[in-house]
Every structure is written in structure tokens, then in C-alpha cells.
Amino acid sequence: MRKCYINGVGCISAQGTFDTVFLEDSIVNDQDNVLTIQDPVYKNYIAPAAIRRMGKGVKAGIVASALAMQEAGVENVDAIITGTGMGCMEDSEKFLKAIIDNNESFLTPTSFIQSTHNTVAAQIALGIKCNGYNFTYVHSAVSFESSLLDAMMQIESGDAATILIGGIDETVEYTMSLFKLAGYIKNESDKPFKVLPATSKGVVYGEGATFFIVADRPQSSSYAQVLAIELLNSLEVHEVEIKLNHFLAANGFQISDIDAVVLGYNGDIEYDVYYQNIAENCLANTTQVYYKHLSGEYNTASAFGLWVAAKIIRTQEIPAIIKVNRVEKESYKTILLYNQYKGKDHSFTLISTCQNTE
Amino acid sequence: MEALQQELKEKIIKILNLEDISVEDINDNDPLFGAGLGLDSIDALELIVMLDKDYGIKLVDPKEGKAIFESVATMAKYISEKRTK
């Protein structure tokens, strides 16, 4: 059975993750309920003629993918698989606003072309001239995990050896205002916005683009090996521990084998109990890590979580800013990730140090 | 005519999001496509919509476009002759 290795990563987020090693310059912003990405110099990566038509998600996705490919030392890939919960909202909003403002007339092509969910994967493919498999999953909070699962199956079946995967979501003003009205985003009166411990309903929203080169062979740049992933649509709080144990057992592991767990705490008092329940029980003696106080919550924030897990394995260090508890291990060889959003779209992902054996 | 040319330059920069270009960078007779500003077919569609929306001109024959969009000067001349608003 072919294995799946993470050979390169690239991350554009609310933190300076594109030009740092591992969160050394990160700060917690507890004053804003929508966190926006720190922009790299896009012109260093994208031709000026092309950049003028791109929304920020597309630009961030192209740069993050370029960073991952550069780190893995590849110029092209066999497949490009992305995940996005909301798609290219900036151009979607522009196009829809133009329909209303112009009474359904005078519709221009640019924002329509750029508004589709698969724009990022398509633009990357055009940029690197990749004619291979190109797919975008739009599965809410398991959009990125779906792309990872697909990539693992592509590698296992031998259909592709080197794959670019990524998760991209962008925030836009009008959609965020609707999310605030709906109570998805924390009220201004809840400031300062804390993720741990959660004290109010809703989340601090965010955006980002996180890409990985996954391949069937490890190399000197490899971060980790992806061992397994499982997606579950809907669970009750008490079922998470049962499903987690099933997931680990199915892959020959038990809780005591896990060196660290990366949890998707997002500060929503209604739903963080999903994490809290396993953190206080079966994972109480495991090193616990969280990240959404840095990235914000969005449908593909879990890709940022995988970036964190991969960095922990690479550096064998856990920055204080992401530690949940004081449990420490001599080494971090096997890391579990658990994520859910509003009690739906649960995912377990297991990664480890590279085991270069057949 | 000069005011219309100035207006067109401002609209072209705004509509086509030409971030690094200013009005002063566009000469009245510079080619808009190819070697000049380097616009492409998607830009042409944006300009056709702009003619309709802002000046009430519907381009029915796509072949006309090549001559009309040759430069700011040719656009301004065409608009001044055909505009309905």
C-alpha cells in the first residue's frame, strides 16, 4: 500500500506564516471579530496582468501553492485538489451586486469568471500548465479534509504520485455582516474575544489559504506522513470519544500512542464542549494544541491546523502561544487532529513522522 | 473631446483594475490591445459593457470592436458620434 507524505507546505493566514518558521511572530488579536490575512507581496509570484482580476482568495491560494511547491522542489504536479467552504466570495458579491445595481443588465465577465468555487484550483493549473486531475470540494467544514482524503486515495490507487492540495476561504464585508446578524460571529459587546475559555456564542471569523504537496515518496523536505483520515457528518458530544477510539483502533493505534492532539476550539461556548469533553477525559494526559485564536474560524481553518501539526513534527517544538495544557512529551511523533463546526462535519486526521518502509 | 478622452482613461483604469497605470501613462493614440496597454479579450468584453451602460451604445457587430477600441482617441471619437446618453 502506497503511503502519503507531506513534502511541502505554504500558508497565508492572519499571521505572518509565509515568511516565518513557526508562529514566532504570531500575536493573538482579541479585539477584532473578523481576522483578515496578512498579504505577501503578490507581485513577486503572480504576473501583473493576471493579478488585477484576482480576488484575495485566488491570490493567496496561488502564493500558498507556489510556496508549497517551492519547498517540495516540484514545478508541476499530477493533480490539484482544493477545498473551500464559501468559494470566491469577493467576486461572487461583486457579480451579485452588479446584477442588482444594474437591474440584471450590463453584467461583466470578470467577476463571474472569478466567482466560481473552483477558481483557485483552475488558476493554479493555468499558471503551472497542469493538465491533470483538477477537483474542488465544497463540503462546509470538511472541504479541506475531503481534498486530503481524495489525494490519499489517488496516491493509494497509483493514479497520482505528487498532488497539490489546499484549503482556501476568504472573508468579504457583506457576507460577514450577514454572519453577524445570524449570530455566527461574536458580538462586539463580547470583546475581548477569547477562544479559551469560551465565554460567549459565535466565533471570531477568519480567512486563509493553506497548501500542501503530498506525494507517495518521502524526501529530505518531508514534514510528516498522513496515516489516516475519517469524516463524520453529525455526532453527539458523548459519541466523539467512541468514534475517536474506533478511528484509532482501525489504524492500529490507541490514545496512549498519540503524542499531541490539535483541537479546533473556536471559542463558541455552544460547541466547544465537543473538544472539551475529550480534552478533559480520554486526552487529559496528551499534549493539547489549539490554533483558531490565531487563524480565526472558517470552513477550511483545519488546513491551518494540519499546517500546525506538520510544523510540530518538523520542529519538534510547540510554541507557547498554541499550548492548551502543560503536558509535554520528549518527542512528537504521532499527532491527532480533531475538528468540527457547530456539531457537524467532524474530522479525525492522524499524521506521524515519516516511516520510509513499505 | 479632450474631456471625454480623460474620462475614458479614468474609466479604463478603474474598470480593468490597472493598478500600476495612471491617466498620464496612457497616451491618446497608444494601442489599447497587444503591445500598448496589453489588454485582452476579457477586457474587450468589459469595455463593450461600459459603452452600453455609460453611453447607451450597443455594439451589434463584433468586427467593429477592433477599430473602435484601437486607442482612447478612436473610442472617444466613436462615443461622441454614437452616444445616446
Coordinates of C-alpha atoms in Angstrom, one line a residue:
Chain A
M1 CA 0.0 0.0 0.0
R2 CA 1.4 3.4 -1.0
K3 CA 1.9 5.9 1.7
C4 CA 1.2 9.6 1.7
Y5 CA 3.8 12.1 2.7
I6 CA 3.6 15.9 3.2
N7 CA 6.7 17.2 1.3
G8 CA 6.0 20.9 1.2
V9 CA 3.7 23.4 2.9
G10 CA 2.6 27.0 2.2
C11 CA 0.3 29.1 4.4
I12 CA -1.2 32.5 4.0
S13 CA -3.2 33.4 7.1
A14 CA -4.0 36.2 9.6
Q15 CA -0.5 35.5 11.0
G16 CA 2.8 36.0 9.1
T17 CA 3.0 32.4 8.2
F18 CA 4.5 32.8 4.8
D19 CA 7.9 34.2 5.8
T20 CA 8.5 32.8 9.3
V21 CA 9.5 29.4 10.6
F22 CA 6.7 28.5 13.0
L23 CA 4.5 31.2 14.6
E24 CA 7.4 33.0 16.2
D25 CA 5.9 36.4 15.3
S26 CA 2.3 35.5 16.0
I27 CA 0.1 37.6 18.1
V28 CA -3.4 37.0 19.4
N29 CA -5.8 39.7 18.2
D30 CA -8.7 39.6 20.7
Q31 CA -10.2 43.0 19.5
D32 CA -11.5 42.1 16.1
N33 CA -14.2 39.6 15.4
V34 CA -13.1 39.1 11.8
L35 CA -9.4 38.4 11.2
T36 CA -8.0 39.1 7.7
I37 CA -4.9 37.6 6.1
Q38 CA -1.5 39.2 6.1
D39 CA -0.8 39.8 2.5
P40 CA 2.5 38.7 1.0
V41 CA 3.9 40.8 -2.0
Y42 CA 1.7 39.1 -4.6
K43 CA 3.6 40.7 -7.5
N44 CA 6.6 38.5 -6.6
Y45 CA 4.5 35.5 -7.5
I46 CA 1.8 36.5 -10.0
A47 CA 2.1 38.4 -13.3
P48 CA 0.7 41.9 -13.0
A49 CA -1.6 41.3 -16.0
A50 CA -3.2 38.4 -14.2
I51 CA -3.3 39.8 -10.7
R52 CA -5.6 42.7 -11.5
R53 CA -8.5 40.3 -12.0
M54 CA -8.0 38.1 -8.9
G55 CA -9.8 38.3 -5.6
K56 CA -7.7 37.9 -2.4
G57 CA -8.6 34.2 -2.0
V58 CA -7.3 33.5 -5.5
K59 CA -4.1 35.5 -5.0
A60 CA -3.5 33.9 -1.5
G61 CA -4.1 30.4 -2.9
I62 CA -1.7 30.9 -5.8
V63 CA 1.0 32.2 -3.5
A64 CA 0.5 29.4 -0.9
S65 CA 0.5 26.8 -3.6
A66 CA 3.7 28.3 -5.0
L67 CA 5.4 28.2 -1.6
A68 CA 4.4 24.5 -1.0
M69 CA 5.7 23.6 -4.5
Q70 CA 8.9 25.5 -4.0
E71 CA 9.5 23.8 -0.6
A72 CA 8.9 20.4 -2.1
G73 CA 11.1 21.2 -5.1
V74 CA 8.4 20.4 -7.7
E75 CA 7.5 22.5 -10.7
N76 CA 4.3 20.6 -11.6
V77 CA 2.0 18.0 -10.1
D78 CA -0.1 15.1 -11.2
A79 CA -3.3 16.6 -9.6
I80 CA -4.6 19.7 -7.9
I81 CA -7.3 19.2 -5.3
T82 CA -8.7 22.0 -3.3
G83 CA -11.4 22.5 -0.7
T84 CA -13.4 25.7 0.1
G85 CA -16.5 26.2 2.1
M86 CA -17.5 29.5 0.7
G87 CA -15.6 29.8 -2.6
C88 CA -14.6 33.1 -4.1
M89 CA -16.9 35.3 -2.2
E90 CA -15.3 38.6 -3.2
D91 CA -16.2 38.2 -6.8
S92 CA -19.5 36.5 -6.0
E93 CA -20.6 39.5 -4.1
K94 CA -19.3 41.9 -6.9
F95 CA -21.3 39.9 -9.5
L96 CA -24.5 39.7 -7.5
K97 CA -24.3 43.4 -6.6
A98 CA -23.9 44.2 -10.2
I99 CA -27.0 42.2 -11.1
I100 CA -29.0 44.2 -8.5
D101 CA -27.4 47.6 -9.2
N102 CA -27.8 47.3 -13.0
N103 CA -31.3 45.7 -12.9
E104 CA -30.0 42.5 -14.3
S105 CA -28.3 44.2 -17.3
F106 CA -24.7 45.1 -18.1
L107 CA -23.2 42.1 -16.5
T108 CA -19.4 42.0 -17.0
P109 CA -17.4 38.8 -17.3
T110 CA -14.5 39.2 -14.9
S111 CA -16.2 38.8 -11.6
F112 CA -18.4 36.0 -13.0
I113 CA -15.4 34.1 -14.2
Q114 CA -13.6 34.5 -10.9
S115 CA -16.5 33.8 -8.7
T116 CA -16.8 30.0 -9.1
H117 CA -15.6 27.8 -6.3
N118 CA -13.0 26.1 -8.4
T119 CA -11.3 29.3 -9.5
V120 CA -8.3 28.8 -7.3
A121 CA -7.6 25.3 -8.5
A122 CA -8.2 26.4 -12.1
Q123 CA -5.9 29.4 -11.8
I124 CA -3.1 27.4 -10.3
A125 CA -3.4 24.8 -13.1
L126 CA -3.3 27.5 -15.7
G127 CA -0.3 29.1 -14.1
I128 CA 1.8 25.9 -13.9
K129 CA 0.2 24.4 -17.1
C130 CA -1.1 21.3 -15.2
N131 CA -3.5 19.3 -17.3
G132 CA -4.0 16.6 -14.6
Y133 CA -6.9 15.9 -12.3
N134 CA -8.4 19.1 -11.0
F135 CA -11.1 19.0 -8.4
T136 CA -12.6 21.3 -5.8
Y137 CA -14.6 20.1 -2.8
V138 CA -17.2 22.3 -1.3
H139 CA -18.2 20.4 1.8
S140 CA -18.5 23.0 4.5
A141 CA -16.1 22.3 7.4
V142 CA -14.7 19.1 5.8
S143 CA -13.9 20.7 2.5
F144 CA -10.2 20.6 3.0
E145 CA -10.3 17.1 4.6
S146 CA -12.2 15.9 1.6
S147 CA -9.4 17.1 -0.6
L148 CA -6.9 15.3 1.6
L149 CA -8.9 12.1 1.6
D150 CA -9.2 12.3 -2.2
A151 CA -5.4 12.8 -2.5
M152 CA -4.7 9.8 -0.3
M153 CA -6.9 7.7 -2.4
Q154 CA -5.3 9.0 -5.6
I155 CA -1.9 8.1 -4.2
E156 CA -3.1 4.7 -2.9
S157 CA -4.6 3.7 -6.2
G158 CA -1.5 4.9 -8.1
D159 CA -3.4 7.4 -10.2
A160 CA -1.1 10.2 -9.0
A161 CA 2.2 10.4 -7.3
T162 CA 2.6 14.1 -6.5
I163 CA -0.5 16.1 -5.6
L164 CA -1.1 19.7 -4.6
I165 CA -3.9 20.0 -2.1
G166 CA -5.2 23.1 -0.3
G167 CA -7.9 24.8 1.6
I168 CA -9.0 28.4 0.8
D169 CA -11.6 30.7 2.2
E170 CA -11.9 34.5 2.1
T171 CA -13.9 37.0 4.1
V172 CA -16.0 39.7 2.5
E173 CA -17.7 42.6 4.1
Y174 CA -21.4 41.9 3.2
T175 CA -21.3 38.2 3.9
M176 CA -19.6 38.9 7.3
S177 CA -22.3 41.4 8.1
L178 CA -24.9 38.7 7.4
F179 CA -23.0 36.2 9.6
K180 CA -23.0 38.8 12.4
L181 CA -26.8 39.2 12.0
A182 CA -27.2 35.4 12.1
G183 CA -25.1 35.2 15.3
Y184 CA -22.3 33.1 13.7
I185 CA -19.8 35.8 14.6
K186 CA -19.3 37.1 18.1
N187 CA -21.0 40.4 19.2
E188 CA -18.9 43.5 19.6
S189 CA -20.1 43.5 23.3
D190 CA -18.3 40.2 23.8
K191 CA -14.9 41.9 23.4
P192 CA -12.1 40.9 24.2
F193 CA -12.8 37.8 22.1
K194 CA -11.3 34.7 23.8
V195 CA -11.2 31.3 22.4
L196 CA -10.0 29.6 25.6
P197 CA -12.0 29.5 27.7
A198 CA -15.1 30.2 25.5
T199 CA -17.4 32.7 27.2
S200 CA -19.8 33.7 24.5
K201 CA -21.7 32.4 21.5
G202 CA -20.3 32.6 18.0
V203 CA -16.8 32.7 16.7
V204 CA -14.1 35.1 15.5
Y205 CA -14.2 34.6 11.8
G206 CA -11.1 34.3 9.6
E207 CA -9.7 33.5 6.2
G208 CA -6.7 31.9 4.7
A209 CA -5.1 29.7 2.1
T210 CA -3.0 26.7 3.2
F211 CA -1.5 24.3 0.7
F212 CA 0.5 21.1 0.8
I213 CA 2.4 18.9 -1.6
V214 CA 1.5 15.3 -0.8
A215 CA 3.4 12.5 -2.5
D216 CA 3.9 8.8 -2.5
R217 CA 7.6 9.1 -1.6
P218 CA 9.3 11.0 1.3
Q219 CA 12.3 13.3 0.6
S220 CA 14.6 15.5 2.6
S221 CA 11.9 18.2 2.8
S222 CA 9.2 15.9 4.1
Y223 CA 7.3 17.0 7.1
A224 CA 5.2 14.1 8.0
Q225 CA 3.3 11.1 6.8
V226 CA -0.5 11.2 6.7
L227 CA -1.7 7.9 8.2
A228 CA -5.4 8.2 8.1
I229 CA -8.4 10.5 7.9
E230 CA -12.1 10.0 8.7
L231 CA -15.0 12.3 8.2
L232 CA -18.3 12.1 10.1
N233 CA -21.3 14.2 9.4
S234 CA -23.1 14.5 12.7
L235 CA -22.2 13.4 16.2
E236 CA -23.5 13.9 19.8
V237 CA -20.9 15.2 22.3
H238 CA -20.6 11.8 24.0
E239 CA -20.1 10.0 20.7
V240 CA -16.9 11.7 19.8
E241 CA -14.7 9.7 22.2
I242 CA -16.3 6.4 21.0
K243 CA -15.7 7.4 17.4
L244 CA -12.2 8.5 18.1
N245 CA -11.3 5.2 19.7
H246 CA -12.8 3.4 16.7
F247 CA -10.8 5.5 14.4
L248 CA -7.5 4.9 16.3
A249 CA -8.1 1.2 16.7
A250 CA -8.9 0.8 13.0
N251 CA -5.5 2.2 12.2
G252 CA -3.7 0.2 14.9
F253 CA -3.4 3.0 17.4
Q254 CA -4.7 3.8 20.9
I255 CA -4.9 7.0 22.8
S256 CA -1.6 6.4 24.6
D257 CA 0.2 6.3 21.2
I258 CA -0.8 9.9 20.5
D259 CA 1.9 12.5 21.4
A260 CA -0.2 15.6 20.7
V261 CA -3.7 16.4 19.7
V262 CA -4.6 19.5 17.6
L263 CA -8.1 20.6 18.6
G264 CA -10.3 23.0 16.6
Y265 CA -11.5 25.1 19.6
N266 CA -13.1 28.2 18.1
G267 CA -14.4 30.0 21.2
D268 CA -18.1 29.2 20.6
I269 CA -19.5 28.4 24.1
E270 CA -22.2 26.3 22.5
Y271 CA -20.0 23.9 20.6
D272 CA -16.5 23.9 22.2
V273 CA -17.9 21.2 24.5
Y274 CA -17.1 18.7 21.8
Y275 CA -13.4 19.4 22.2
Q276 CA -13.6 20.0 26.0
N277 CA -15.2 16.6 26.6
I278 CA -12.4 14.6 25.1
A279 CA -9.7 17.0 26.3
E280 CA -10.8 16.5 29.9
N281 CA -11.3 12.8 29.6
C282 CA -9.6 10.4 27.2
L283 CA -7.0 13.0 26.1
A284 CA -6.3 14.5 29.5
N285 CA -2.7 13.2 29.5
T286 CA -2.0 14.1 25.9
T287 CA -0.3 17.3 24.9
Q288 CA -3.1 19.6 23.6
V289 CA -2.8 22.3 21.0
Y290 CA -5.2 24.9 19.6
Y291 CA -4.9 27.4 16.7
K292 CA -8.1 29.2 15.8
H293 CA -7.3 32.1 18.1
L294 CA -4.6 32.8 15.6
S295 CA -6.3 31.9 12.3
G296 CA -9.9 32.6 13.1
E297 CA -12.7 30.1 12.2
Y298 CA -13.5 29.4 8.6
N299 CA -14.6 26.3 6.7
T300 CA -11.0 25.4 5.8
A301 CA -9.3 26.6 9.0
S302 CA -8.5 22.9 9.6
A303 CA -5.9 23.2 6.9
F304 CA -4.1 25.7 9.1
G305 CA -4.5 23.0 11.8
L306 CA -2.7 20.5 9.6
W307 CA 0.0 23.1 8.9
V308 CA 0.5 23.5 12.7
A309 CA 0.7 19.7 13.2
A310 CA 3.2 19.3 10.3
K311 CA 5.3 22.1 11.8
I312 CA 5.3 20.4 15.2
I313 CA 6.6 17.2 13.8
R314 CA 9.2 19.1 11.7
T315 CA 10.5 21.3 14.5
Q316 CA 9.7 19.0 17.5
E317 CA 8.6 22.2 19.3
I318 CA 5.2 23.5 20.3
P319 CA 5.1 27.3 20.6
A320 CA 3.6 28.5 23.9
I321 CA 1.0 30.5 22.0
I322 CA -0.8 27.4 20.9
K323 CA -0.5 25.2 24.0
V324 CA -3.7 24.3 25.8
N325 CA -2.3 22.3 28.7
R326 CA 1.1 21.7 30.3
V327 CA 1.6 18.1 29.2
E328 CA 4.8 17.7 27.3
K329 CA 6.4 14.8 25.5
E330 CA 10.0 14.1 24.8
S331 CA 9.2 13.9 21.1
Y332 CA 6.2 14.4 18.9
K333 CA 6.0 11.5 16.6
T334 CA 2.3 10.9 16.2
I335 CA -0.3 13.8 16.1
L336 CA -4.1 13.6 16.0
L337 CA -6.2 16.4 14.7
Y338 CA -9.9 16.7 15.6
N339 CA -12.2 19.4 14.1
Q340 CA -15.9 20.1 13.9
Y341 CA -18.1 23.1 13.2
K342 CA -21.4 23.6 15.0
G343 CA -21.6 20.0 16.0
K344 CA -21.4 18.9 12.3
D345 CA -18.6 17.9 9.9
H346 CA -16.4 16.1 12.3
S347 CA -12.9 15.0 11.1
F348 CA -10.1 12.9 12.6
T349 CA -6.7 13.1 10.9
L350 CA -3.7 11.2 12.0
I351 CA -0.1 12.1 11.0
S352 CA 3.3 10.9 12.1
T353 CA 6.9 11.2 11.4
C354 CA 7.9 9.7 8.1
Q355 CA 8.3 6.0 8.1
N356 CA 10.2 5.2 4.9
T357 CA 9.3 1.5 4.8
E358 CA 7.0 -0.4 2.5
Chain B
M1 CA -13.2 65.6 -26.9
E2 CA -10.3 66.1 -24.6
A3 CA -12.6 65.8 -21.5
L4 CA -14.1 62.6 -22.9
Q5 CA -10.6 61.1 -23.5
Q6 CA -9.7 62.0 -19.9
E7 CA -12.9 60.4 -18.7
L8 CA -12.3 57.2 -20.7
K9 CA -8.8 56.9 -19.4
E10 CA -10.1 57.1 -15.8
K11 CA -12.8 54.5 -16.6
I12 CA -10.4 52.1 -18.3
I13 CA -8.1 52.2 -15.3
K14 CA -10.9 51.7 -12.8
I15 CA -13.0 49.1 -14.7
L16 CA -10.0 47.0 -15.7
N17 CA -8.3 47.5 -12.3
L18 CA -5.0 48.6 -13.9
E19 CA -3.3 49.1 -10.5
D20 CA 0.1 50.4 -11.7
I21 CA -1.2 52.7 -14.5
S22 CA -2.1 56.3 -14.2
V23 CA -4.0 58.5 -16.6
E24 CA -0.7 60.2 -17.5
D25 CA 0.6 56.8 -18.6
I26 CA -2.0 56.4 -21.4
N27 CA -1.4 58.5 -24.5
D28 CA -4.5 59.2 -26.6
N29 CA -3.2 57.2 -29.6
D30 CA -1.5 54.4 -27.7
P31 CA -2.8 51.0 -28.8
L32 CA -5.0 49.5 -26.0
F33 CA -4.5 45.9 -27.0
G34 CA -1.4 44.0 -27.8
A35 CA 1.8 46.0 -27.5
G36 CA 0.2 49.0 -25.8
L37 CA -1.7 48.6 -22.6
G38 CA -1.7 44.8 -23.2
L39 CA -5.5 44.4 -22.8
D40 CA -7.1 41.1 -23.8
S41 CA -10.4 39.7 -25.0
I42 CA -12.0 39.7 -21.4
D43 CA -11.1 43.4 -21.2
A44 CA -12.8 43.9 -24.5
L45 CA -16.0 42.5 -23.1
E46 CA -15.7 44.8 -20.1
L47 CA -15.3 47.8 -22.5
I48 CA -18.3 46.7 -24.6
V49 CA -20.4 46.6 -21.4
M50 CA -19.1 50.0 -20.4
L51 CA -20.1 51.5 -23.8
D52 CA -23.6 50.2 -23.3
K53 CA -24.0 51.1 -19.6
D54 CA -22.4 54.5 -19.6
Y55 CA -23.0 55.9 -23.1
G56 CA -26.0 53.9 -24.4
I57 CA -24.1 52.3 -27.3
K58 CA -24.8 48.7 -28.2
L59 CA -22.2 47.1 -30.3
V60 CA -24.0 44.7 -32.6
D61 CA -21.2 43.9 -34.9
P62 CA -18.2 42.4 -33.0
K63 CA -16.0 43.2 -36.0
E64 CA -16.5 46.9 -35.3
G65 CA -14.7 46.5 -32.0
K66 CA -11.3 46.2 -33.4
A67 CA -11.3 49.7 -34.9
I68 CA -13.3 51.3 -32.1
F69 CA -11.0 50.0 -29.3
E70 CA -7.8 50.7 -31.1
S71 CA -7.0 53.6 -28.8
V72 CA -8.5 56.1 -26.4
A73 CA -8.8 58.6 -29.3
T74 CA -10.7 56.2 -31.5
M75 CA -13.0 55.2 -28.6
A76 CA -13.7 58.9 -27.8
K77 CA -14.5 59.7 -31.5
Y78 CA -16.9 56.7 -31.8
I79 CA -18.6 57.6 -28.5
S80 CA -19.0 61.2 -29.3
E81 CA -20.7 60.3 -32.6
K82 CA -23.0 57.5 -31.3
R83 CA -23.7 58.2 -27.7
T84 CA -27.4 58.2 -26.6
K85 CA -26.7 59.3 -23.0

